XYZ file of C-alpha atoms in Angstrom:
484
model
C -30.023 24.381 -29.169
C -26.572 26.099 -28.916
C -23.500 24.173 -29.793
C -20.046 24.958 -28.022
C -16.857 23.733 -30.024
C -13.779 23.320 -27.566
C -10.493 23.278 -28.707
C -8.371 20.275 -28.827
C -5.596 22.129 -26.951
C -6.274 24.111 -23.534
C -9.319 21.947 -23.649
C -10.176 22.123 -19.546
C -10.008 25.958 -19.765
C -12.020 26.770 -22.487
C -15.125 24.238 -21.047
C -14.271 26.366 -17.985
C -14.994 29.354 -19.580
C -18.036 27.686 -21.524
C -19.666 26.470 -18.300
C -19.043 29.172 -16.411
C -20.518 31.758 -18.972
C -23.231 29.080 -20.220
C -24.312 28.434 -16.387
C -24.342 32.095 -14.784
C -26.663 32.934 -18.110
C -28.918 30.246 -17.104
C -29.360 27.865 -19.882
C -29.949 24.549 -19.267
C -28.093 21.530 -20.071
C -30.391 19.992 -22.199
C -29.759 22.763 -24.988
C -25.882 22.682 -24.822
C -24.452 20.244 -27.336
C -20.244 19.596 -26.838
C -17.952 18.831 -29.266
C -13.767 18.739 -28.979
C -12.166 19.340 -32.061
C -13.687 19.822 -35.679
C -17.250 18.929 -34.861
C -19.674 18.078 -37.428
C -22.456 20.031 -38.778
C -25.861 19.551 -36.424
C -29.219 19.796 -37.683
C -30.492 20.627 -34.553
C -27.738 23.355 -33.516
C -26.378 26.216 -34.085
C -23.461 28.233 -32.878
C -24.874 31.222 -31.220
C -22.480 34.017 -30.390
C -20.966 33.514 -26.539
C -23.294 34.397 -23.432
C -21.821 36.544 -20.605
C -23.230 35.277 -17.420
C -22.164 36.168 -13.841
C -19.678 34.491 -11.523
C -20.189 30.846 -9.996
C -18.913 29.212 -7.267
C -18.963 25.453 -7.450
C -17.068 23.001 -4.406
C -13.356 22.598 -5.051
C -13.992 18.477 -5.047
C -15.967 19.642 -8.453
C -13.035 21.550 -10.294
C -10.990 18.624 -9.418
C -13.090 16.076 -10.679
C -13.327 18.099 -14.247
C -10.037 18.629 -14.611
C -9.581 15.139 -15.111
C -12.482 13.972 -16.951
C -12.640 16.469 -19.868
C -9.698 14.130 -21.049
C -11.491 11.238 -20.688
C -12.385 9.726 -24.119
C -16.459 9.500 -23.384
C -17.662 11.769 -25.849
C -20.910 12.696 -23.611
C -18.090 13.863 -21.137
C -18.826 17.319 -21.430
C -22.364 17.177 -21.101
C -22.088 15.265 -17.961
C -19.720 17.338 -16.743
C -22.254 20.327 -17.105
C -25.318 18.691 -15.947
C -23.318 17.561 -12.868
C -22.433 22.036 -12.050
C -25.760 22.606 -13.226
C -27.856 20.257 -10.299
C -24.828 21.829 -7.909
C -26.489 25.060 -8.028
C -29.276 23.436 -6.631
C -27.755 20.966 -4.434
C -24.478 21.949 -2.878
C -23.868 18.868 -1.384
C -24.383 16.719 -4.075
C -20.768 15.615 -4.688
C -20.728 13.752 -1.887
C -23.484 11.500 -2.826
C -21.646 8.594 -3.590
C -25.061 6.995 -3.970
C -25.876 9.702 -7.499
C -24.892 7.471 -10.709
C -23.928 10.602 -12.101
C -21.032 11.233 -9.031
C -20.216 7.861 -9.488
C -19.930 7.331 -13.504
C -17.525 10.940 -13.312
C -15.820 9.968 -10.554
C -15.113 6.503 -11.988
C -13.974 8.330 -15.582
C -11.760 10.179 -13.372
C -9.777 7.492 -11.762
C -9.861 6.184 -15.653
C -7.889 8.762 -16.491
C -5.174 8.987 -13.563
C -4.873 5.249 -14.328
C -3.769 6.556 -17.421
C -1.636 8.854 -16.678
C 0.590 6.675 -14.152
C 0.684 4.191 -16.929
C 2.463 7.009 -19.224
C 4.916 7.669 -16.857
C 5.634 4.297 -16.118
C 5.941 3.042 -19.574
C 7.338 5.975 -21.667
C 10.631 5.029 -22.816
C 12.349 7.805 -24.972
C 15.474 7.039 -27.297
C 18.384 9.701 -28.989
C 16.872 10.909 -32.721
C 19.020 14.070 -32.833
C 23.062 13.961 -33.484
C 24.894 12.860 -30.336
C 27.055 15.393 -31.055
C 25.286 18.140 -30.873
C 24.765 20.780 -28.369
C 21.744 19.737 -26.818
C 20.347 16.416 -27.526
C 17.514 15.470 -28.368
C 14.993 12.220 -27.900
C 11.609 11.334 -28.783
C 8.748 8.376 -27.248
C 5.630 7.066 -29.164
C 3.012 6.147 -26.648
C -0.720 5.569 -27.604
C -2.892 6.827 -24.498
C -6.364 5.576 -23.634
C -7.815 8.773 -23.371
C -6.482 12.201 -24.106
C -4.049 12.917 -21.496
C -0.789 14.544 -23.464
C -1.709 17.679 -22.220
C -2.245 16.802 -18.966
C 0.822 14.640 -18.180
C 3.513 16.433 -20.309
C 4.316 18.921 -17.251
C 5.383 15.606 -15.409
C 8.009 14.968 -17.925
C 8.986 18.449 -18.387
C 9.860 18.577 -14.672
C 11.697 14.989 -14.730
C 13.680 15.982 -17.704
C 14.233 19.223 -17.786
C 17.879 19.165 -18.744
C 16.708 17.639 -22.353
C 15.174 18.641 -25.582
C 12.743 15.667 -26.022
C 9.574 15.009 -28.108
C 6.275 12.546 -27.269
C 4.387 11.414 -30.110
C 0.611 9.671 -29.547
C -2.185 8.871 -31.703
C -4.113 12.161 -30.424
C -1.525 15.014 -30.133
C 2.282 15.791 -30.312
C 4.676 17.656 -27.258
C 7.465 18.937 -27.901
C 9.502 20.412 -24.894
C 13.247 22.482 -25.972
C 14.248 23.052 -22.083
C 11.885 26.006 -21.629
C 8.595 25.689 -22.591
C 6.077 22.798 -23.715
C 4.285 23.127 -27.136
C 1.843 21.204 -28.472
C 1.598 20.538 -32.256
C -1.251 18.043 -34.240
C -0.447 14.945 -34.275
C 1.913 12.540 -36.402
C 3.166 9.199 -37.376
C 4.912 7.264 -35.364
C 8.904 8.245 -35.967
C 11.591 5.974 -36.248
C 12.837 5.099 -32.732
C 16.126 3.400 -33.046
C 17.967 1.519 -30.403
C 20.355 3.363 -28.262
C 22.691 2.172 -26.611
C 21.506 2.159 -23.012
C 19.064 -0.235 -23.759
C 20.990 -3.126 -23.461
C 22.609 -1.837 -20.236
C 19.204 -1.098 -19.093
C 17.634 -4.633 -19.952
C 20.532 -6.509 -18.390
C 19.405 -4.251 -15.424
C 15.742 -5.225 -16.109
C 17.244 -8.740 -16.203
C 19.056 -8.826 -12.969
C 16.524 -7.134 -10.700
C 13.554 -9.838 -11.881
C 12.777 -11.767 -9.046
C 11.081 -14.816 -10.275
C 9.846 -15.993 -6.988
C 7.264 -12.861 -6.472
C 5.819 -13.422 -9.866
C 2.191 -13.325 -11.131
C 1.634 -12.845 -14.438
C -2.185 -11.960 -14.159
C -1.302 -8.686 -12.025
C 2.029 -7.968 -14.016
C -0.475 -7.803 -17.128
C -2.926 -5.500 -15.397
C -0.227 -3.277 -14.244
C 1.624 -3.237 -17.231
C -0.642 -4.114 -20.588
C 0.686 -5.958 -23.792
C -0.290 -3.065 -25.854
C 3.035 -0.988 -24.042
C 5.527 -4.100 -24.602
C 6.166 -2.975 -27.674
C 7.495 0.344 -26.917
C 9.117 -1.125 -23.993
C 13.377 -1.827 -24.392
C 13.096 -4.815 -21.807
C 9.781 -6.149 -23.202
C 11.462 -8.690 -25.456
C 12.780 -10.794 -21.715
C 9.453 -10.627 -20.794
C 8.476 -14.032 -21.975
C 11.764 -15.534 -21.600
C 11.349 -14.582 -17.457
C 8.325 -15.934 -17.644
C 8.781 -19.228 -18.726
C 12.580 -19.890 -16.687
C 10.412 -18.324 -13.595
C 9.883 -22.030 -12.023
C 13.348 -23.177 -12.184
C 15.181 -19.468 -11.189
C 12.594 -19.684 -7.791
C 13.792 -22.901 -7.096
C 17.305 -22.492 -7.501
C 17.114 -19.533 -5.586
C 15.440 -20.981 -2.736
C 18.063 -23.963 -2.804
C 20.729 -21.554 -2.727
C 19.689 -19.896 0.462
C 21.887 -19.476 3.248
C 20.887 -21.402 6.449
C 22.173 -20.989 10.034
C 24.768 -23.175 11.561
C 23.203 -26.186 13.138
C 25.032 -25.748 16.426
C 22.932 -21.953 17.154
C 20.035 -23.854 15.562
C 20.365 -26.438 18.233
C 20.938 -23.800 21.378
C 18.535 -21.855 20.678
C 16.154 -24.603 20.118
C 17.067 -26.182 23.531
C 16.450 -23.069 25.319
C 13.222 -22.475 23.957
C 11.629 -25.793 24.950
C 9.667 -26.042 27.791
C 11.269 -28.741 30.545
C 7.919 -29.906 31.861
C 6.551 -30.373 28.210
C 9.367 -31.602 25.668
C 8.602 -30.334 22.132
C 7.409 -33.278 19.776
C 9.912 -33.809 16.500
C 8.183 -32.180 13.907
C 5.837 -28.950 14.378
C 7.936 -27.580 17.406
C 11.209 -28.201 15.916
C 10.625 -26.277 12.692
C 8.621 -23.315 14.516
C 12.452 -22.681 16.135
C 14.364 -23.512 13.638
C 12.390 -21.678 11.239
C 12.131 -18.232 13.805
C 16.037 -18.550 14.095
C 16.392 -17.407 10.534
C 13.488 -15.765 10.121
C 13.880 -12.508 7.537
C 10.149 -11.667 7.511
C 11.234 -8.143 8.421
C 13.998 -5.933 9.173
C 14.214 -6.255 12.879
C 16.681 -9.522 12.541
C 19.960 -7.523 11.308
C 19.989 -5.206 14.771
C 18.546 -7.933 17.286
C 20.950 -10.136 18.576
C 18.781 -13.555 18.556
C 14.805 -14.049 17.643
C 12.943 -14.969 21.702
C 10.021 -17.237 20.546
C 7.591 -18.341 24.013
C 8.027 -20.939 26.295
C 5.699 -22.844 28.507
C 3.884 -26.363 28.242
C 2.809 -26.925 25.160
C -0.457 -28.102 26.562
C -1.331 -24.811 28.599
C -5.128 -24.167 28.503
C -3.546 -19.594 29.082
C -1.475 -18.020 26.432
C -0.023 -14.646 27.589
C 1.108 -12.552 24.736
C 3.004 -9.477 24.952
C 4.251 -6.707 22.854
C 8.148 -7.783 21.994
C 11.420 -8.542 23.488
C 12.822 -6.150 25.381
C 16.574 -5.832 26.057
C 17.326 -8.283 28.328
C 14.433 -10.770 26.917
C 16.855 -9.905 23.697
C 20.008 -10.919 25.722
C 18.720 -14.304 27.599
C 16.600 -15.393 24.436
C 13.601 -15.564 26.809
C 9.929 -14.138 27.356
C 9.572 -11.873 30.306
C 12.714 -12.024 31.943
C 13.288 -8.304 31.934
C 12.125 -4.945 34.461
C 7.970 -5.764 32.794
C 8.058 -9.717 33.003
C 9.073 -9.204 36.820
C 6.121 -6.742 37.675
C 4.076 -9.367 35.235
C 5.086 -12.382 37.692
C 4.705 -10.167 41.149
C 1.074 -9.315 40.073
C -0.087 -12.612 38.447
C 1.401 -14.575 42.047
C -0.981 -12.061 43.616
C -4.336 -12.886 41.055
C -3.875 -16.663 41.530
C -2.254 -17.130 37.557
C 0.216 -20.086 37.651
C 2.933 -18.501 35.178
C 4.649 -21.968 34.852
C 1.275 -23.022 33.906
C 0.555 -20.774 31.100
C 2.523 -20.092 28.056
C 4.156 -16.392 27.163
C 5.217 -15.586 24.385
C 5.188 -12.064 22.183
C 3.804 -10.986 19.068
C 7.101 -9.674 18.155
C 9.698 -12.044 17.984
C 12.875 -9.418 17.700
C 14.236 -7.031 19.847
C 13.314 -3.343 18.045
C 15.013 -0.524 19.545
C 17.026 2.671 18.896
C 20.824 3.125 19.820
C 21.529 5.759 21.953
C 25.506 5.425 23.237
C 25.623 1.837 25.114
C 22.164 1.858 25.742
C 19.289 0.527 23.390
C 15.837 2.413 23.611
C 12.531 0.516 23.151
C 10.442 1.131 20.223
C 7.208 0.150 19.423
C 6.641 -2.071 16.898
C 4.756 -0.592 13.541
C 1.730 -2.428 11.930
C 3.911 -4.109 8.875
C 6.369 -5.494 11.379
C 3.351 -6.699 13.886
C 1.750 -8.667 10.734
C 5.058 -10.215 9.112
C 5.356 -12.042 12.880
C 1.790 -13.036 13.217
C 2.691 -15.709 11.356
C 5.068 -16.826 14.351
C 2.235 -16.356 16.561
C 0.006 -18.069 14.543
C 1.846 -21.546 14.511
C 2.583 -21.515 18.416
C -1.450 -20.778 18.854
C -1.664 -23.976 16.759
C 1.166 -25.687 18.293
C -0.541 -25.147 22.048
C -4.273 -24.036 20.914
C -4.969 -22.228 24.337
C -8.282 -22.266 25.912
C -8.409 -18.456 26.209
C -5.223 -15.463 25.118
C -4.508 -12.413 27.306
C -2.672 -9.865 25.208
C -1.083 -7.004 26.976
C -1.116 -3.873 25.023
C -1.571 -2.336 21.541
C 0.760 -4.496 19.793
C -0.640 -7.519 21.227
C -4.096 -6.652 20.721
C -3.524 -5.416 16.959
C -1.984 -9.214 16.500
C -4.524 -11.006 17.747
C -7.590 -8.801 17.041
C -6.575 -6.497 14.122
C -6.971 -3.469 16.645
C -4.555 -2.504 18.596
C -6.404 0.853 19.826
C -8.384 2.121 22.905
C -6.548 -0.252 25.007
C -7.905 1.337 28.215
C -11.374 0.926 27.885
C -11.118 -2.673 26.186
C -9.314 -4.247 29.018
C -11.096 -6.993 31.415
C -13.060 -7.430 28.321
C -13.781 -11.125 26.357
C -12.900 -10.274 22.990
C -12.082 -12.563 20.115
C -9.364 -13.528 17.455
C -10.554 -14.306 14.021
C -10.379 -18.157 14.801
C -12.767 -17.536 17.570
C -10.293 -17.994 20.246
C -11.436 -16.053 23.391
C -8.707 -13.082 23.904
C -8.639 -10.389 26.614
C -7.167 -7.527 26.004
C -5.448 -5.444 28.993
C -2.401 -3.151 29.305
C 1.180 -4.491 29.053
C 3.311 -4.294 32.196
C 5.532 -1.974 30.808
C 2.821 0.709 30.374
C 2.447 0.452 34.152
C 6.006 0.842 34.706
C 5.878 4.096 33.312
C 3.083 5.799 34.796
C 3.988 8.240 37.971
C 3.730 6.808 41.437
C -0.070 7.911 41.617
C -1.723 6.517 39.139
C 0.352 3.380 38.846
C -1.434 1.723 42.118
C -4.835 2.007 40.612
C -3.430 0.874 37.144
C -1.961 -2.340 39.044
C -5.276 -3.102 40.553
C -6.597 -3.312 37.462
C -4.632 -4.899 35.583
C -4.576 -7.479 38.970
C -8.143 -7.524 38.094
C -7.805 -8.769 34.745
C -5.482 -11.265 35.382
C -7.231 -12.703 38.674
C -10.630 -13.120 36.046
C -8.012 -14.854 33.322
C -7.592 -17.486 35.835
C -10.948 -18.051 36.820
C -11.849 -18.327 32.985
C -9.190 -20.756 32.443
C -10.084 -22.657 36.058
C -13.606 -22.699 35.304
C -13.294 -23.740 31.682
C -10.830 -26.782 33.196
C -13.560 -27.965 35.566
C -15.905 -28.143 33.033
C -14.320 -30.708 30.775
C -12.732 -32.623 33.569
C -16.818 -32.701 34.737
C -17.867 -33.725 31.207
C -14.932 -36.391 30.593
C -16.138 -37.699 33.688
């Protein structure tokens, strides 16, 4: 049995070394023993002078992996670590078995550790110990680590502090850093840490920034343990925050700004549909509620939010991509260069616009200035999900027998894929309450194809509306027939 002592410092290179000399000699992992640091005395091992093996190759993924687990605090880490490169050499593509318990305990001790790490350079907090006066001043932290990462996260603070002489004590090791060089020293007791005076402008900071409304104390305790509060300047406010959370969200939310009734009102006026007024409650506060939406950016460029219009009892709900600029300008659906093209071609298919109700997925106007004109852009996935919930309570509000949505954004809206649009389209797909949606291309995308393709593109799309309106005919019929 041969036992291999690593040092406490440089502790990934020399099990480098180690394994590498250990593996190319051939011996086996069962007659390795591992120790970090001091080790005791083993009855059953010895310390045999080093074997010179050959080189080894082993998959990148592997060197990755190691170089965070040999910090990890398992003691069997080593071992594992060498009985993982020793079944390599006879299995290549063993690392990506994701099925191996061994891949998975390692890789699962490695996210352990860079769990770790981020928590050290999130909750490090380092204070003045040396005389202010001096030339270069110096500061020390205390942190206490899960597993032994000093080494491995002190280049991190070297790099973001640089321009100080500073000192991090833990449990395990000591770094000391003098604007040059990091060097690592055994470790100490905790020093005293004395309050500087930034603290208190950073916890009125801390204070400020709080936002009582978002909070969730489970998660905020996951994130950020009660073990680190104490080495933590704003810690103290924690529970204080905590328990005046209630009463700050509610204040806050009373203290919102609201829009002046008489937009409120216009807008709301223009949006209803004439041949189906909007009931008091649900309609009202779907338009009152879009007019100041702040879900997402797209508000502070867009000169007024263009919610749908149509009966409220329409068995089709079209659904397009956004508003485009004059959509932006009336504060109506489909009243621009694409909503034209959209009525000439759904006239042709036999699709009763007046008898459907369009609407977008994308409430505001997004675009890019470019002199006096304003250039479409598409909306991004974050933006398409903050207005689903627009889209949501007008699919409730009219709860449509079957949706078409025209293009990607549409489709991503309604479906959660907003892909492939081209060889979706015609097709019956369906939204996650069931509702029947069919997916074809927006009349926009036809506007910009060259004069050859576009004819065959507007057949098809002619296509897809003429079968929406048999759908919707046919699926009329058949509860008139069954009323009957």
């Amino acid at each position: 049995m041969r036992r291999v002592v690593l040092p406490e410092i440089g502790t990934f290179e020399a099990w480098r070394d180690e394994a590498r000399a250990l593996l190319g000699a051939g011996v086996p992992p069962e007659e390795v023993l591992w120790h970090r640091g001091a080790a005791e005395a083993d009855l059953f091992a010895e310390a045999l002078p080093p074997v010179r093996g050959g080189a080894v190759t082993v998959p990148k993924g592997f060197v990755d992996l190691a170089r965070l687990v040999v910090w990890h605090r398992d003691p069997e880490r080593f071992a594992r670590l060498y009985a993982l490169l020793w079944a390599l050499g006879r299995s290549r593509g063993l690392l990506e078995d994701r099925g191996d318990p061994r891949i998975d305990r390692l890789r699962r001790m490695a996210k352990e550790v860079s769990r770790d790490r981020h928590k050290m350079t999130a909750f490090v907090r380092f204070r003045e110990i040396g005389d202010p006066a001096a030339t270069r001043r110096r500061f020390a932290a205390w942190f206490e680590p899960s597993h032994y990462i000093l080494e491995l996260t002190a280049p991190f603070f070297a790099k973001r502090f640089g321009d100080m002489d500073w000192s991090i004590f833990t449990p395990d090791l000591t770094a000391h850093f003098d604007g040059f060089e990091i060097r690592f020293a055994p470790p100490e007791a905790r020093p005293e840490l004395p309050d500087d005076a930034a603290e208190e402008l950073w916890r009125t900071y801390f204070r400020n920034i709080f936002n009582p409304a978002r909070l969730k104390v489970g998660a905020m305790q996951a994130e950020m343990p009660k073990k680190y509060w104490r080495n933590l300047p704003e810690a103290p406010l924690i529970p204080e925050l905590i328990a005046e959370a209630q009463s700050r969200a509610q204040a806050m939310a009373e203290a919102a700004p609201s829009l002046p009734p008489i937009r409120a009102e216009r807008i709301t006026e223009r949006m209803r549909a004439p041949e189906a007024p909007a009931p008091v409650g649900d309609r009202d506060a779907l338009l009152t509620g879009l007019a100041g939406c702040r879900r997402c950016p797209l508000w502070q460029n867009a000169t007024q939010p263009v919610a749908g219009e149509g009966p409220l009892d329409a068995p089709l709900m079209i659904v397009g991509e956004q508003p485009g600029d004059q959509e932006d300008l009336a504060g109506r659906p489909f009243v621009g260069p694409a909503g034209q093209l959209f009525d000439t071609v759904a006239a042709r298919a036999g699709l009763e616009r007046d008898r459907a109700y369009v609407t977008n997925a994308v409430k505001h106007f997004k675009f890019a200035p470019r002199g006096k004109r304003r250039l479409h852009q598409s909306p991004n996935s974050g933006e398409i999900a903050h207005c689903r919930w627009w889209l949501d309570m007008e699919r409730q509000l009219v709860r449509p027998k079957l949706i078409v949505a025209m293009g990607a954004s549409a489709a991503e809206s309604l479906t959660g894929d907003g892909r492939r649009i081209g060889t979706r389209r015609g097709a019956l797909e369906h939204a996650p309450d069931g509702t029947p949606v069919m997916v074809t291309w927006h009349p926009s995308y036809l506007l910009r194809l060259p004069e050859g393709a576009r004819s065959a593109a507007e057949a098809a799309f002619e296509a897809d509306l003429r079968r929406a309106a048999t759908l919707v005919a046919q699926g009329e019929g058949a509860a008139d027939t069954k009323g009957a």
